Tab-separated table of C-alpha atoms and ligand atoms in Angstrom:
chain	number	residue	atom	x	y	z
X	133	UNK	CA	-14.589	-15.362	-23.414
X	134	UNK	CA	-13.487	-13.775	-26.496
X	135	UNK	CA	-10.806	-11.265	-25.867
X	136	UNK	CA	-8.234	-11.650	-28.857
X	137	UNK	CA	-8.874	-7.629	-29.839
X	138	UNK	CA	-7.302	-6.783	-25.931
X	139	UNK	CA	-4.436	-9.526	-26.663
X	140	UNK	CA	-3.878	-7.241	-29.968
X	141	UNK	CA	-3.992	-3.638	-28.317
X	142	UNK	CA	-1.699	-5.087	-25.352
X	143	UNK	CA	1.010	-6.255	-27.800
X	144	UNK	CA	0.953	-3.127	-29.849
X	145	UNK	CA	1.208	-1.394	-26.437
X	146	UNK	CA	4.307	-3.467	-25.637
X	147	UNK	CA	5.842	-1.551	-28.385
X	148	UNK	CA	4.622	2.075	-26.829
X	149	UNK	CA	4.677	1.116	-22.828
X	150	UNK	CA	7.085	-0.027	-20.273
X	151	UNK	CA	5.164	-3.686	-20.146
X	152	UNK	CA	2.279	-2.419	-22.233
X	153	UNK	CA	0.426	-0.117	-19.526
X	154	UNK	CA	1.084	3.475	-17.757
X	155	UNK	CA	0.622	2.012	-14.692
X	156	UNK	CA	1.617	-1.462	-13.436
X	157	UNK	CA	-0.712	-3.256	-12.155
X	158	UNK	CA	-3.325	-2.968	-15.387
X	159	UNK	CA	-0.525	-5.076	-16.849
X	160	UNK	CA	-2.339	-8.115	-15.351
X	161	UNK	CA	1.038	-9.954	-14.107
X	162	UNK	CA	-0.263	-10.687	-10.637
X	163	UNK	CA	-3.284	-12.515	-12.077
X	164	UNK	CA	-1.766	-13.738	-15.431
X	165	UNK	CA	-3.017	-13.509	-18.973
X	166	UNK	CA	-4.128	-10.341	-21.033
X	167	UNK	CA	-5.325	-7.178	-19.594
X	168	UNK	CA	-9.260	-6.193	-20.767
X	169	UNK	CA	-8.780	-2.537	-22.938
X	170	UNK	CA	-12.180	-0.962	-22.268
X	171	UNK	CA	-13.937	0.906	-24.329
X	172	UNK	CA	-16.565	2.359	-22.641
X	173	UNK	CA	-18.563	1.998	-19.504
X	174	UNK	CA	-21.894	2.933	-18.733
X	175	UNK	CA	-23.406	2.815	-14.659
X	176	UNK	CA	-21.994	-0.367	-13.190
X	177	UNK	CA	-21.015	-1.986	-16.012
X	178	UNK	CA	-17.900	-1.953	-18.693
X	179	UNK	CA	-17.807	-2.874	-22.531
X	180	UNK	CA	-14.077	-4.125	-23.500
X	181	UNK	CA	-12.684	-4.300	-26.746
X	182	UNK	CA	-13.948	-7.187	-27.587
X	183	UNK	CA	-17.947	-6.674	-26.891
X	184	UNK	CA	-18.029	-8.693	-23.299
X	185	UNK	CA	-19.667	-6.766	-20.847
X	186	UNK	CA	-18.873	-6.878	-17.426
X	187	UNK	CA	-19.827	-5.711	-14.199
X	188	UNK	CA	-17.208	-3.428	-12.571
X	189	UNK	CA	-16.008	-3.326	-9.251
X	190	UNK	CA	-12.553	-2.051	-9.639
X	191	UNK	CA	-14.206	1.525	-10.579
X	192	UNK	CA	-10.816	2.898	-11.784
X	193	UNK	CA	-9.740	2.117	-8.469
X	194	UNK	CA	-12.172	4.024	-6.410
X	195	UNK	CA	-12.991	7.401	-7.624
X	196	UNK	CA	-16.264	6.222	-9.502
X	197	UNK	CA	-18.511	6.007	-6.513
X	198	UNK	CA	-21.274	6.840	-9.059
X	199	UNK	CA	-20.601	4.993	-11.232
X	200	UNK	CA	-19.326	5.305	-15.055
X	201	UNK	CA	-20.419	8.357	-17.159
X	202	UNK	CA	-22.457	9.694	-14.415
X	203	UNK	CA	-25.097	12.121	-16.447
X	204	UNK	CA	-24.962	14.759	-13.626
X	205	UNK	CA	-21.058	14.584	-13.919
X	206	UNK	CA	-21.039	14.558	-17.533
X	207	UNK	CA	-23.086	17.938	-17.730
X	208	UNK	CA	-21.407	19.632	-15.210
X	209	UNK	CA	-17.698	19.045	-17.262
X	210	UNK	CA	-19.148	20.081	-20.440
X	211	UNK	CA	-20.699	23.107	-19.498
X	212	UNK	CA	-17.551	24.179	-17.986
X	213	UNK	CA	-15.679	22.794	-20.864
X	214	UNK	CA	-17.299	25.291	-23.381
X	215	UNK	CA	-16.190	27.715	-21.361
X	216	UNK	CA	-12.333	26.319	-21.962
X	217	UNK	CA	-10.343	24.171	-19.843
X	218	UNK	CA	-7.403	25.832	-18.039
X	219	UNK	CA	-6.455	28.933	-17.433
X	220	UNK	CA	-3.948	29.278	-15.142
X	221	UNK	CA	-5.576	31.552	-13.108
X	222	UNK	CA	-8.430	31.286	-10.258
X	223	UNK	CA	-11.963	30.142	-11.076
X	224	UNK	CA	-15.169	30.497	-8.851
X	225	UNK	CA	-15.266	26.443	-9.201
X	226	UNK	CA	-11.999	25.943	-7.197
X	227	UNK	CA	-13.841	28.223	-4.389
X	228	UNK	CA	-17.318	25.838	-4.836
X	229	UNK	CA	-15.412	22.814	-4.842
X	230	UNK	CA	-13.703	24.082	-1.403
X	231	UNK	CA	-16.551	25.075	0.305
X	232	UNK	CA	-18.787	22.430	-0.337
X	233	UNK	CA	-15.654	20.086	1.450
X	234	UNK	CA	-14.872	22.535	4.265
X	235	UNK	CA	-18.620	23.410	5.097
X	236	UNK	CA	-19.175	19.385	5.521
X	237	UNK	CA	-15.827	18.338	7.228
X	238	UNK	CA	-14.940	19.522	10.728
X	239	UNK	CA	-11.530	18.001	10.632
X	240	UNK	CA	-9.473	20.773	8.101
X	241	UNK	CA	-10.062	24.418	7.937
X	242	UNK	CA	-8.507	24.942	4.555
X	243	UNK	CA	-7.389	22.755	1.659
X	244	UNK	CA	-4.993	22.908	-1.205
X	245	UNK	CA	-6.217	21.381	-5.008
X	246	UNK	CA	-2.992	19.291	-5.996
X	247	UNK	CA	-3.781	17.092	-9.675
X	248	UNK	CA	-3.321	13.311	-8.160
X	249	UNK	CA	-2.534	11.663	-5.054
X	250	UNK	CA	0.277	11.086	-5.302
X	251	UNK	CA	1.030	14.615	-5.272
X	252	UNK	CA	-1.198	15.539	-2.316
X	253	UNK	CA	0.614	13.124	-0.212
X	254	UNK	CA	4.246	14.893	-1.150
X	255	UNK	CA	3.380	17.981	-0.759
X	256	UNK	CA	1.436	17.594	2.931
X	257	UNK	CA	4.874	15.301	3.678
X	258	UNK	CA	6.993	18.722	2.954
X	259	UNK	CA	4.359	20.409	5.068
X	260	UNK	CA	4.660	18.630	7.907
X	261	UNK	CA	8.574	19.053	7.558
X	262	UNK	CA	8.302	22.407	7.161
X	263	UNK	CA	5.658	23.158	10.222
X	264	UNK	CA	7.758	20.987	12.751
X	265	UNK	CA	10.975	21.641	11.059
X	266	UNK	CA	11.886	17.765	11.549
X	267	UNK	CA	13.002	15.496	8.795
X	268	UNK	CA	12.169	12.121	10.200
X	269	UNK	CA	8.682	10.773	8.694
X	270	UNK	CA	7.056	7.038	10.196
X	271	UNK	CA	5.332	4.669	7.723
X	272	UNK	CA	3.547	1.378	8.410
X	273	UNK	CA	4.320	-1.445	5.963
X	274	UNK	CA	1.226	-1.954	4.170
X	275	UNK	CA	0.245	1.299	3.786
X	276	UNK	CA	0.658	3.047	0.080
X	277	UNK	CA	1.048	6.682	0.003
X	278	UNK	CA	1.740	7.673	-3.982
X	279	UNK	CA	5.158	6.688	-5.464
X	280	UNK	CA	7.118	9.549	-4.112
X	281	UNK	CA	10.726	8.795	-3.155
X	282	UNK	CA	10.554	8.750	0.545
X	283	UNK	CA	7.736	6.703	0.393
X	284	UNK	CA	8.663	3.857	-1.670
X	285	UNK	CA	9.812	1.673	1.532
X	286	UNK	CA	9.425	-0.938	2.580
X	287	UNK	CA	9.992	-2.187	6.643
X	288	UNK	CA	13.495	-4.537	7.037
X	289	UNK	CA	13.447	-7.169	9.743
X	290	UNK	CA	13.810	-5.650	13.475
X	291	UNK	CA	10.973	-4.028	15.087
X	292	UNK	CA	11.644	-0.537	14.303
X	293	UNK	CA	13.531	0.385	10.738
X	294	UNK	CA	14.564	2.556	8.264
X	295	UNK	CA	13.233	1.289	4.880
X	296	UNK	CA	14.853	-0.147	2.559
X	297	UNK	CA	13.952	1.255	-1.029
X	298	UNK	CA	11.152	-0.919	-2.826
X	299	UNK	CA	12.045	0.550	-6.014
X	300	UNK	CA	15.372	1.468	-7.739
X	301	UNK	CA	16.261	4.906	-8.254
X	302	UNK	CA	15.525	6.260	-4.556
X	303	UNK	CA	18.623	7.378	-2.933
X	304	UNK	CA	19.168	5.845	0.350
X	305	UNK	CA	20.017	8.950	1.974
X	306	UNK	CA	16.029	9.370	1.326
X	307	UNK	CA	14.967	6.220	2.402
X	308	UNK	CA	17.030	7.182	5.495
X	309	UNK	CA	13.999	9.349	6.806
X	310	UNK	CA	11.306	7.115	6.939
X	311	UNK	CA	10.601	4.730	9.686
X	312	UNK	CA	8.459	1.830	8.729
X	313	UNK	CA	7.082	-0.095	11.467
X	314	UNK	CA	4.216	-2.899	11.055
X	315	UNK	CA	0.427	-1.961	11.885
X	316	UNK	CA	-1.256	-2.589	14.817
X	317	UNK	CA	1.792	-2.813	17.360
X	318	UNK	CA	1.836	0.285	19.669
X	319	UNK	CA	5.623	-1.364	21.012
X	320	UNK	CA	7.012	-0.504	17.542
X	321	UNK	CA	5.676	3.071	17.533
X	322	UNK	CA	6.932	3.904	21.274
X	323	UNK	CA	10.031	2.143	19.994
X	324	UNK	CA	10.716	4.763	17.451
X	325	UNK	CA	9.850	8.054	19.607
X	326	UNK	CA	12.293	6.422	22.125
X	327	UNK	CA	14.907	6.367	19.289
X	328	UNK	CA	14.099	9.465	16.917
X	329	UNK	CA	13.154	11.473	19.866
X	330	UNK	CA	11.969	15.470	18.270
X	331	UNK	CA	13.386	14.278	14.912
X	332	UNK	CA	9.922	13.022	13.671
X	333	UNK	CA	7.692	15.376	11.667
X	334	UNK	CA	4.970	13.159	11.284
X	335	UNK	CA	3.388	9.494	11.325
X	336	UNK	CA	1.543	8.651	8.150
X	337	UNK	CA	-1.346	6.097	7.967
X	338	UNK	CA	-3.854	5.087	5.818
X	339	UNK	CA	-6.690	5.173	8.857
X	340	UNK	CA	-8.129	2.345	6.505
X	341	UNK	CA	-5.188	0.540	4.601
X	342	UNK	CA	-6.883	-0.433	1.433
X	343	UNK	CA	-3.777	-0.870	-1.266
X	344	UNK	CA	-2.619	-4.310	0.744
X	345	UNK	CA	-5.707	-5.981	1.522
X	346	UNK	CA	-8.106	-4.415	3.890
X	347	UNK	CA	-5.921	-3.792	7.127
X	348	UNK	CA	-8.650	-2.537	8.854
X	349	UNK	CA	-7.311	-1.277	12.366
X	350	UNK	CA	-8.726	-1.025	16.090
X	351	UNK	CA	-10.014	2.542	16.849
X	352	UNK	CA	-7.897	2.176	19.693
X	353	UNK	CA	-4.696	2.140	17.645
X	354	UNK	CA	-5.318	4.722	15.352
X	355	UNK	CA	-6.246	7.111	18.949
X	356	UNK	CA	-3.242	5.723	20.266
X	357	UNK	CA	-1.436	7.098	17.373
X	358	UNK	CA	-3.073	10.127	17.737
X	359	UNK	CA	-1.894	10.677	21.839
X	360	UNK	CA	1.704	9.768	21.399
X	361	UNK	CA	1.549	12.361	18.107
X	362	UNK	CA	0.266	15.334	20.359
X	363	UNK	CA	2.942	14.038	23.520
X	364	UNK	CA	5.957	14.278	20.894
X	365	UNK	CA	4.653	17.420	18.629
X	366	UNK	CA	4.408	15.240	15.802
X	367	UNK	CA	1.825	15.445	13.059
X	368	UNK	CA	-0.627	13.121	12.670
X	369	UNK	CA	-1.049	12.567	8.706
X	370	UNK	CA	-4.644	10.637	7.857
X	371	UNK	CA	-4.226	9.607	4.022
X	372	UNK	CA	-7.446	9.105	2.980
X	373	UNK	CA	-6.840	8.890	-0.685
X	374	UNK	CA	-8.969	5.836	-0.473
X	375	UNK	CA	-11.195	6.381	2.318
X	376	UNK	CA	-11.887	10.030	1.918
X	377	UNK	CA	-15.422	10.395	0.877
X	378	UNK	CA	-15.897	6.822	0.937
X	379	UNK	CA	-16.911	5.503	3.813
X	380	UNK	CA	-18.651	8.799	4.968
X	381	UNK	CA	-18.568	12.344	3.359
X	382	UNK	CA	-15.700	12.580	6.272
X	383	UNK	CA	-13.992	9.995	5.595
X	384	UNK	CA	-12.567	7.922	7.799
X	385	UNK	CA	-11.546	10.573	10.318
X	386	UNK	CA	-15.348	11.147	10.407
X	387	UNK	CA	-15.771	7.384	10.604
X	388	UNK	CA	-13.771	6.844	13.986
X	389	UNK	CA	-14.430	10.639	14.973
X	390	UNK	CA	-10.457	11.104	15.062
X	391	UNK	CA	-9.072	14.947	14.423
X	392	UNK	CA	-5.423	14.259	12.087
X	393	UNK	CA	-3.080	17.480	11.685
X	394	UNK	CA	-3.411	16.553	8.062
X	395	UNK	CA	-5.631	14.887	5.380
X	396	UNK	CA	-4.740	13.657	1.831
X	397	UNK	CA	-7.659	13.233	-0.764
X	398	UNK	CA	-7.618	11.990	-4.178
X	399	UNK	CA	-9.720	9.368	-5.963
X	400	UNK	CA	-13.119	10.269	-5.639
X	401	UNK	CA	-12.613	14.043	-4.947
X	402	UNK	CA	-12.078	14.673	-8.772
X	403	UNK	CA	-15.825	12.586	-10.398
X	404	UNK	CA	-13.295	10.708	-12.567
X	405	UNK	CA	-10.846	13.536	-13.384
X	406	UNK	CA	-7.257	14.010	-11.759
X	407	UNK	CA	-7.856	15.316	-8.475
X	408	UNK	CA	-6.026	15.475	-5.116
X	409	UNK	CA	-6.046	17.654	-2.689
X	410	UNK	CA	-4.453	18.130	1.571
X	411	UNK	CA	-6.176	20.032	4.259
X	412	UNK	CA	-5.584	20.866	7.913
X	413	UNK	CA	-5.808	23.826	10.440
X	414	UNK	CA	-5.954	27.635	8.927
X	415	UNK	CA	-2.334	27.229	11.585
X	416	UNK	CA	-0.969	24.606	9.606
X	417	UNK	CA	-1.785	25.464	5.866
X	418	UNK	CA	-0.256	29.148	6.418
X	419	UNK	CA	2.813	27.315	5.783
X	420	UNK	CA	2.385	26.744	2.265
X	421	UNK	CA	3.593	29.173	-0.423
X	422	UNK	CA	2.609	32.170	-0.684
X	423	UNK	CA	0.935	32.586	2.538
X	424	UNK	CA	4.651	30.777	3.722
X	425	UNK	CA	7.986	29.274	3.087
X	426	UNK	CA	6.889	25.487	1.872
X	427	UNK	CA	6.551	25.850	-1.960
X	428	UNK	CA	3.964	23.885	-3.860
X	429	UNK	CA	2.262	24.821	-7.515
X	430	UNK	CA	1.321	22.918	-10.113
X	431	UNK	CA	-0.061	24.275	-13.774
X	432	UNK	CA	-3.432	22.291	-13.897
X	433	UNK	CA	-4.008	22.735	-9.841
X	434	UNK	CA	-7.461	23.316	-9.503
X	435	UNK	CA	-8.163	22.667	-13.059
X	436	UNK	CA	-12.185	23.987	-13.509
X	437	UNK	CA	-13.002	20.907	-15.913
X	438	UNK	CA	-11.824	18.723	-12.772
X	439	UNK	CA	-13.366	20.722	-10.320
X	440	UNK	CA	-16.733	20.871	-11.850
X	441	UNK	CA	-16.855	17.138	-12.182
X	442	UNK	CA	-15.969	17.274	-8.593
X	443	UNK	CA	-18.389	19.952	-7.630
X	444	UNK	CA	-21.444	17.347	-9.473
X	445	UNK	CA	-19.747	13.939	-7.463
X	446	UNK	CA	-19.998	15.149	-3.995
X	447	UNK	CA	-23.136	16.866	-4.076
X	448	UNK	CA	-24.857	13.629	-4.820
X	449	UNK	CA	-22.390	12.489	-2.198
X	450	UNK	CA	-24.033	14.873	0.037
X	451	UNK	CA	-27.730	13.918	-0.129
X	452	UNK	CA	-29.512	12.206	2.804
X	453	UNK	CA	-29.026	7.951	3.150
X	454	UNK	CA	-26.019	8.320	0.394
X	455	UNK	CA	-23.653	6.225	2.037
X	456	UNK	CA	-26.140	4.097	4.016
X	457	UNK	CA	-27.358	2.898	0.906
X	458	UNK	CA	-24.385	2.455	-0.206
X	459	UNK	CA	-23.807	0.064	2.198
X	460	UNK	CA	-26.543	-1.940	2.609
X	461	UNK	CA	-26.123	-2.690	-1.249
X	462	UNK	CA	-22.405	-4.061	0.172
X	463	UNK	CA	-24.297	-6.047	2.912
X	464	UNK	CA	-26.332	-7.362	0.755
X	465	UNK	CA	-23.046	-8.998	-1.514
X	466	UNK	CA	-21.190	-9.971	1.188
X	467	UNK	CA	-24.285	-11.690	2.823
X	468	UNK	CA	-24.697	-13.656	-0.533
X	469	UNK	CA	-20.614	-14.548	-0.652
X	470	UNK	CA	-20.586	-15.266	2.988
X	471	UNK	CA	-21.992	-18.783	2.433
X	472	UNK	CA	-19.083	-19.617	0.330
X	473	UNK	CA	-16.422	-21.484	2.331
X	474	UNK	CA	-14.408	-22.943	-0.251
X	475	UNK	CA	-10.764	-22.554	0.778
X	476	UNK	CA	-11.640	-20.438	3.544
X	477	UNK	CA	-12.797	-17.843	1.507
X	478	UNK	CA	-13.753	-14.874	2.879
X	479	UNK	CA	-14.867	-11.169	2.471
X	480	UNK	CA	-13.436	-8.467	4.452
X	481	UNK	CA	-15.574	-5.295	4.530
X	482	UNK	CA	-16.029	-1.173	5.455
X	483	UNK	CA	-18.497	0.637	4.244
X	484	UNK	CA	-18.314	0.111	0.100
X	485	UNK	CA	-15.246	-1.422	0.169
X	486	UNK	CA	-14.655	-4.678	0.004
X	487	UNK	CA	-11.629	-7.283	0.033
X	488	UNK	CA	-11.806	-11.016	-0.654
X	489	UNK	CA	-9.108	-13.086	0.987
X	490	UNK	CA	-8.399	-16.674	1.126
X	491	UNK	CA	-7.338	-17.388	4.767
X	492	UNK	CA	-8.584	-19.104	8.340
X	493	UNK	CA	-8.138	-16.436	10.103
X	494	UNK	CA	-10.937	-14.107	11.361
X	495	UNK	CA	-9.355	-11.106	11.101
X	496	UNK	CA	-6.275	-9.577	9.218
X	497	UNK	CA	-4.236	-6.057	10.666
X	498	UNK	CA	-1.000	-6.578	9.403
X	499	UNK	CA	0.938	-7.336	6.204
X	500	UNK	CA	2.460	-9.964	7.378
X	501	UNK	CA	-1.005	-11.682	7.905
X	502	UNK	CA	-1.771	-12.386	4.359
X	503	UNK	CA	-0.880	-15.806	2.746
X	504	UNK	CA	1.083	-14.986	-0.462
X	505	UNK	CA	0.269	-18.877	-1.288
X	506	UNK	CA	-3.455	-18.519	-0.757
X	507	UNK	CA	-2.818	-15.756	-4.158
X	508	UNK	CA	-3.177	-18.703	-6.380
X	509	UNK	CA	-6.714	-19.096	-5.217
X	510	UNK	CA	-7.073	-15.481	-6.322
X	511	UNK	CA	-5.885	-15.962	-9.658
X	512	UNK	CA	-7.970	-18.932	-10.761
X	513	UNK	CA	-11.266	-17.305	-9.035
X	514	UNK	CA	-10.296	-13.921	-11.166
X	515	UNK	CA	-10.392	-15.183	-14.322
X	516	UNK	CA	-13.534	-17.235	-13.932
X	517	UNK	CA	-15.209	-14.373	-12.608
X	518	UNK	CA	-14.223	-12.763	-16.184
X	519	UNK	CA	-15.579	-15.426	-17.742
X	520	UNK	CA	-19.397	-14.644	-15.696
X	521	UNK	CA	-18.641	-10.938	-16.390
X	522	UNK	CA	-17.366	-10.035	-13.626
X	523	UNK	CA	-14.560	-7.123	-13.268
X	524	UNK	CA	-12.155	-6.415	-10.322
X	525	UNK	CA	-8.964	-5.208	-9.342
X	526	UNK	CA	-6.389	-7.680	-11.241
X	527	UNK	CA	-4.446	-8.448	-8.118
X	528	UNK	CA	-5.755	-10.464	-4.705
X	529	UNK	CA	-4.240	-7.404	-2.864
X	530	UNK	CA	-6.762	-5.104	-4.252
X	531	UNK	CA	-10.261	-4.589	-2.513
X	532	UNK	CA	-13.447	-4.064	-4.650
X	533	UNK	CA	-16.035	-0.895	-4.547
X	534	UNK	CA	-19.547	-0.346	-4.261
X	535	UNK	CA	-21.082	2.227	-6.844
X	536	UNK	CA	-24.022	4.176	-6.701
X	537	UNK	CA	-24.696	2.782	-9.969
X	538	UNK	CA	-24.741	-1.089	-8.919
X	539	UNK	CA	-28.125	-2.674	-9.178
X	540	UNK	CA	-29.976	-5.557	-7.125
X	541	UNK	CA	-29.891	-7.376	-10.251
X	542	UNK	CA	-25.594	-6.819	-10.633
X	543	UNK	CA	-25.567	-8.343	-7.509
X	544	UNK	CA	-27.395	-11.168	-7.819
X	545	UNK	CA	-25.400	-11.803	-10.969
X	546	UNK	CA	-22.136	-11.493	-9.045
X	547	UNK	CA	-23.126	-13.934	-6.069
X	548	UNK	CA	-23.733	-16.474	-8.971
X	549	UNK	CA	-21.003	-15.910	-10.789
X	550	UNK	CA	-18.553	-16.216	-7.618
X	551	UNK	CA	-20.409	-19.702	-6.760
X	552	UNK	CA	-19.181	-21.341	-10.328
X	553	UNK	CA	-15.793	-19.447	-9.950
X	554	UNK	CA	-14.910	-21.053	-6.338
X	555	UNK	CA	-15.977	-24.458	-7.924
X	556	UNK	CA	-13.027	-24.340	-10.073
X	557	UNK	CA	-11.251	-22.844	-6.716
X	558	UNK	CA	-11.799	-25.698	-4.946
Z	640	PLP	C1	-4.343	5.802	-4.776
Z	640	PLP	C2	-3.629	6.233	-3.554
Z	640	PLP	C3	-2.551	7.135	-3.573
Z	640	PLP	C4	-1.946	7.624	-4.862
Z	640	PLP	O1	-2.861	8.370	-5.611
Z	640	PLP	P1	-2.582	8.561	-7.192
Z	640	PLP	O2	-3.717	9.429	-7.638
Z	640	PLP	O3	-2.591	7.186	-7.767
Z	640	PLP	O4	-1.262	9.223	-7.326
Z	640	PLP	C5	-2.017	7.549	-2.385
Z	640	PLP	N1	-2.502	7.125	-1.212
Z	640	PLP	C6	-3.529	6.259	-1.137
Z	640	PLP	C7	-4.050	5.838	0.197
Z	640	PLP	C8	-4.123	5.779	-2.301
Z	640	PLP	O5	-5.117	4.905	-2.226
């Protein structure tokens, strides 16, 4: 595989970029080598620098459920485009964009258009301060909430801890606030109301962690987290960055039919475009400025350009058999990769999403459960998959999504191409 054009942009990035990227993980360290710069992508498929084409399942993480360059999506932004793009002021897209979520979700009342994820999560993390007026926040190591300061922990060793920071510059004093406790383990979470009794504003989960592996949880533990929330008058934050529209227009509170006090969205809320937003009870969002005293603005919040991309991505999202399809397609690659069983390879899945793990065990909750050694698998596999045109996530700890856009024939393709890649695995 040619790619000496990429190995040319990346070293004249080195020159612009921290590591050569604006965001680490492009920077290819976890698999080795030099990232692909793209140049376009069409459907399923990307074009790098270099001419190779390649099937995509990274998706710029997630948000492209339809795909790249989505006609419907690309008509919609430059309509509104003509029109200018920012204002400052209110549009009648920020009000379409709302009611086409709150009309199909029975789990928030009202919503607030934030301009990433990251930012959706701080802001609902001040709101549930400022509603309970407690400081103390619980974490699960695993889960990834954005890179704001009190969430950049990681657990220590006992059963219940504070975090320590897992990146320089956060005061401790922060870190001090947030619990992290492991998944899965209901004796750590009792553990920490016994200690932090009425300190803790809220628990924060990804209902489906998806930035460490799939951790896919029991519904059990994620109603369990729910009950001891309600006992202790402590919010219950869902961040469904990830899962939100994803596995179900509803997400994944929709999926296990459990009611959070909050919801984060990002990813594929904006069609491509920066996009978050938080939601919860008419109760709970009269807290936020002006309506009350938690403040929270932003200049491009609610951006019409973004929201009309938005607007076109979920009403597709919204037609009947969407997401079944959408699954079956995943079925149908998994069922292919499933007779694979070279290193004990195996394919974690939830609705479009998808996470390949090298390991004998059957299932995998926790952090602690993955085999940093088995990573090594992961990196040889990855770049041979490059080699059959094959894209994904440069790390083993990312999972892999479904488009829209994916074809019988991409699949196909992919099953192959894994089959001469775990040759060289094994
Ligand atoms: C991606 C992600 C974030 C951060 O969103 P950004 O748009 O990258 O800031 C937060 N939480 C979860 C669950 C995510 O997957």
């Amino acid at each position: 595989m040619k790619n000496n054009t990429s190995a040319q942009l990346f070293e004249k990035a080195k020159n612009f970029f921290p590591g050569g990227v604006n965001s680490p993980v492009r920077a290819f360290r976890s698999v080795g080598g030099t990232p692909l710069f793209i140049d376009k992508g069409k459907g399923s498929h990307i074009w790098d620098a270099d001419g190779n084409e390649l099937v995509d399942y990274c998706c710029s993480w997630g948000p492209l459920i339809l795909g790249h360059a989505n006609e419907k999506v690309l008509n919609a932004v430059e309509k509104t485009m003509r029109n200018g793009t920012s204002f400052g002021a209110p549009t009648r897209l920020e009000n379409e964009l709302a009611e086409l979520i709150l009309s199909n979700n029975p789990f928030i009342e009202k919503i607030r258009f934030v301009s990433s994820g990251t930012e959706a999560v701080m802001s609902a993390i001040r709101l549930a301060r400022g509603f309970t007026g407690r400081n103390k926040i619980l974490k699960f190591e695993g889960c990834y909430h954005g890179h704001s300061d009190s969430l950049l922990v990681k657990a220590g060793s006992g059963l219940v801890t504070f975090g320590n920071t897992s990146s320089a510059g956060v005061p401790e004093s922060f870190v001090n606030e947030t619990i992290v406790v492991s998944l899965n383990n209901k004796k750590a979470v009792e553990e920490a109301f016994a200690q932090f009794h009425n300190q803790i504003a809220c628990i924060i989960i990804e209902p489906i962690p998806a930035n460490n592996g799939l951790l896919l949880q029991d519904k059990d533990y994620l109603q369990f987290l729910r009950d001891i929330c309600t006992k202790n008058g402590t919010l219950l934050l869902f961040d469904e960055v990830i899962s939100g529209f994803r596995v179900g227009f509803t997400g994944a509170a929709g999926y296990y039919n459990i009611k959070p006090d909050i919801i984060t969205y990002g990813k594929i809320i904006g069609g491509g475009f920066p996009v978050g937003a938080y939601g919860a009870s008419k109760e709970i969002m009269s807290k936020i400025s002006p309506e009350g005293g938690v403040y929270q603005a932003g200049t491009l919040s609610g951006n019409p350009v973004a929201m009309s991309a938005g607007i076109a991505q979920l009403s597709e999202c919204l037609k009947p058999n969407f997401y079944k399809k959408l699954e079956s397609k995943t079925q149908k690659l998994l069922s292919g990769l499933s007779q694979f069983k070279t290193k004990n390879f195996k394919v974690f899945s939830v609705g479009s999403i998808f996470w390949i793990a090298f390991t004998d065990k059957d299932k995998i909750q926790t952090a602690e459960d993955i085999d940093a050694d088995s990573m090594q698998y992961f990196r040889t596999m990855y770049h041979h998959l490059l080699e059959h045109g094959i894209y994904m996530g440069p790390s083993g700890y990312e999972v892999g999504f479904m488009s829209e856009a994916h074809s019988d024939d991409d699949i196909t393709k992919t099953i192959a191409a894994f089959h001469k890649a775990l040759q060289h695995v094994q």
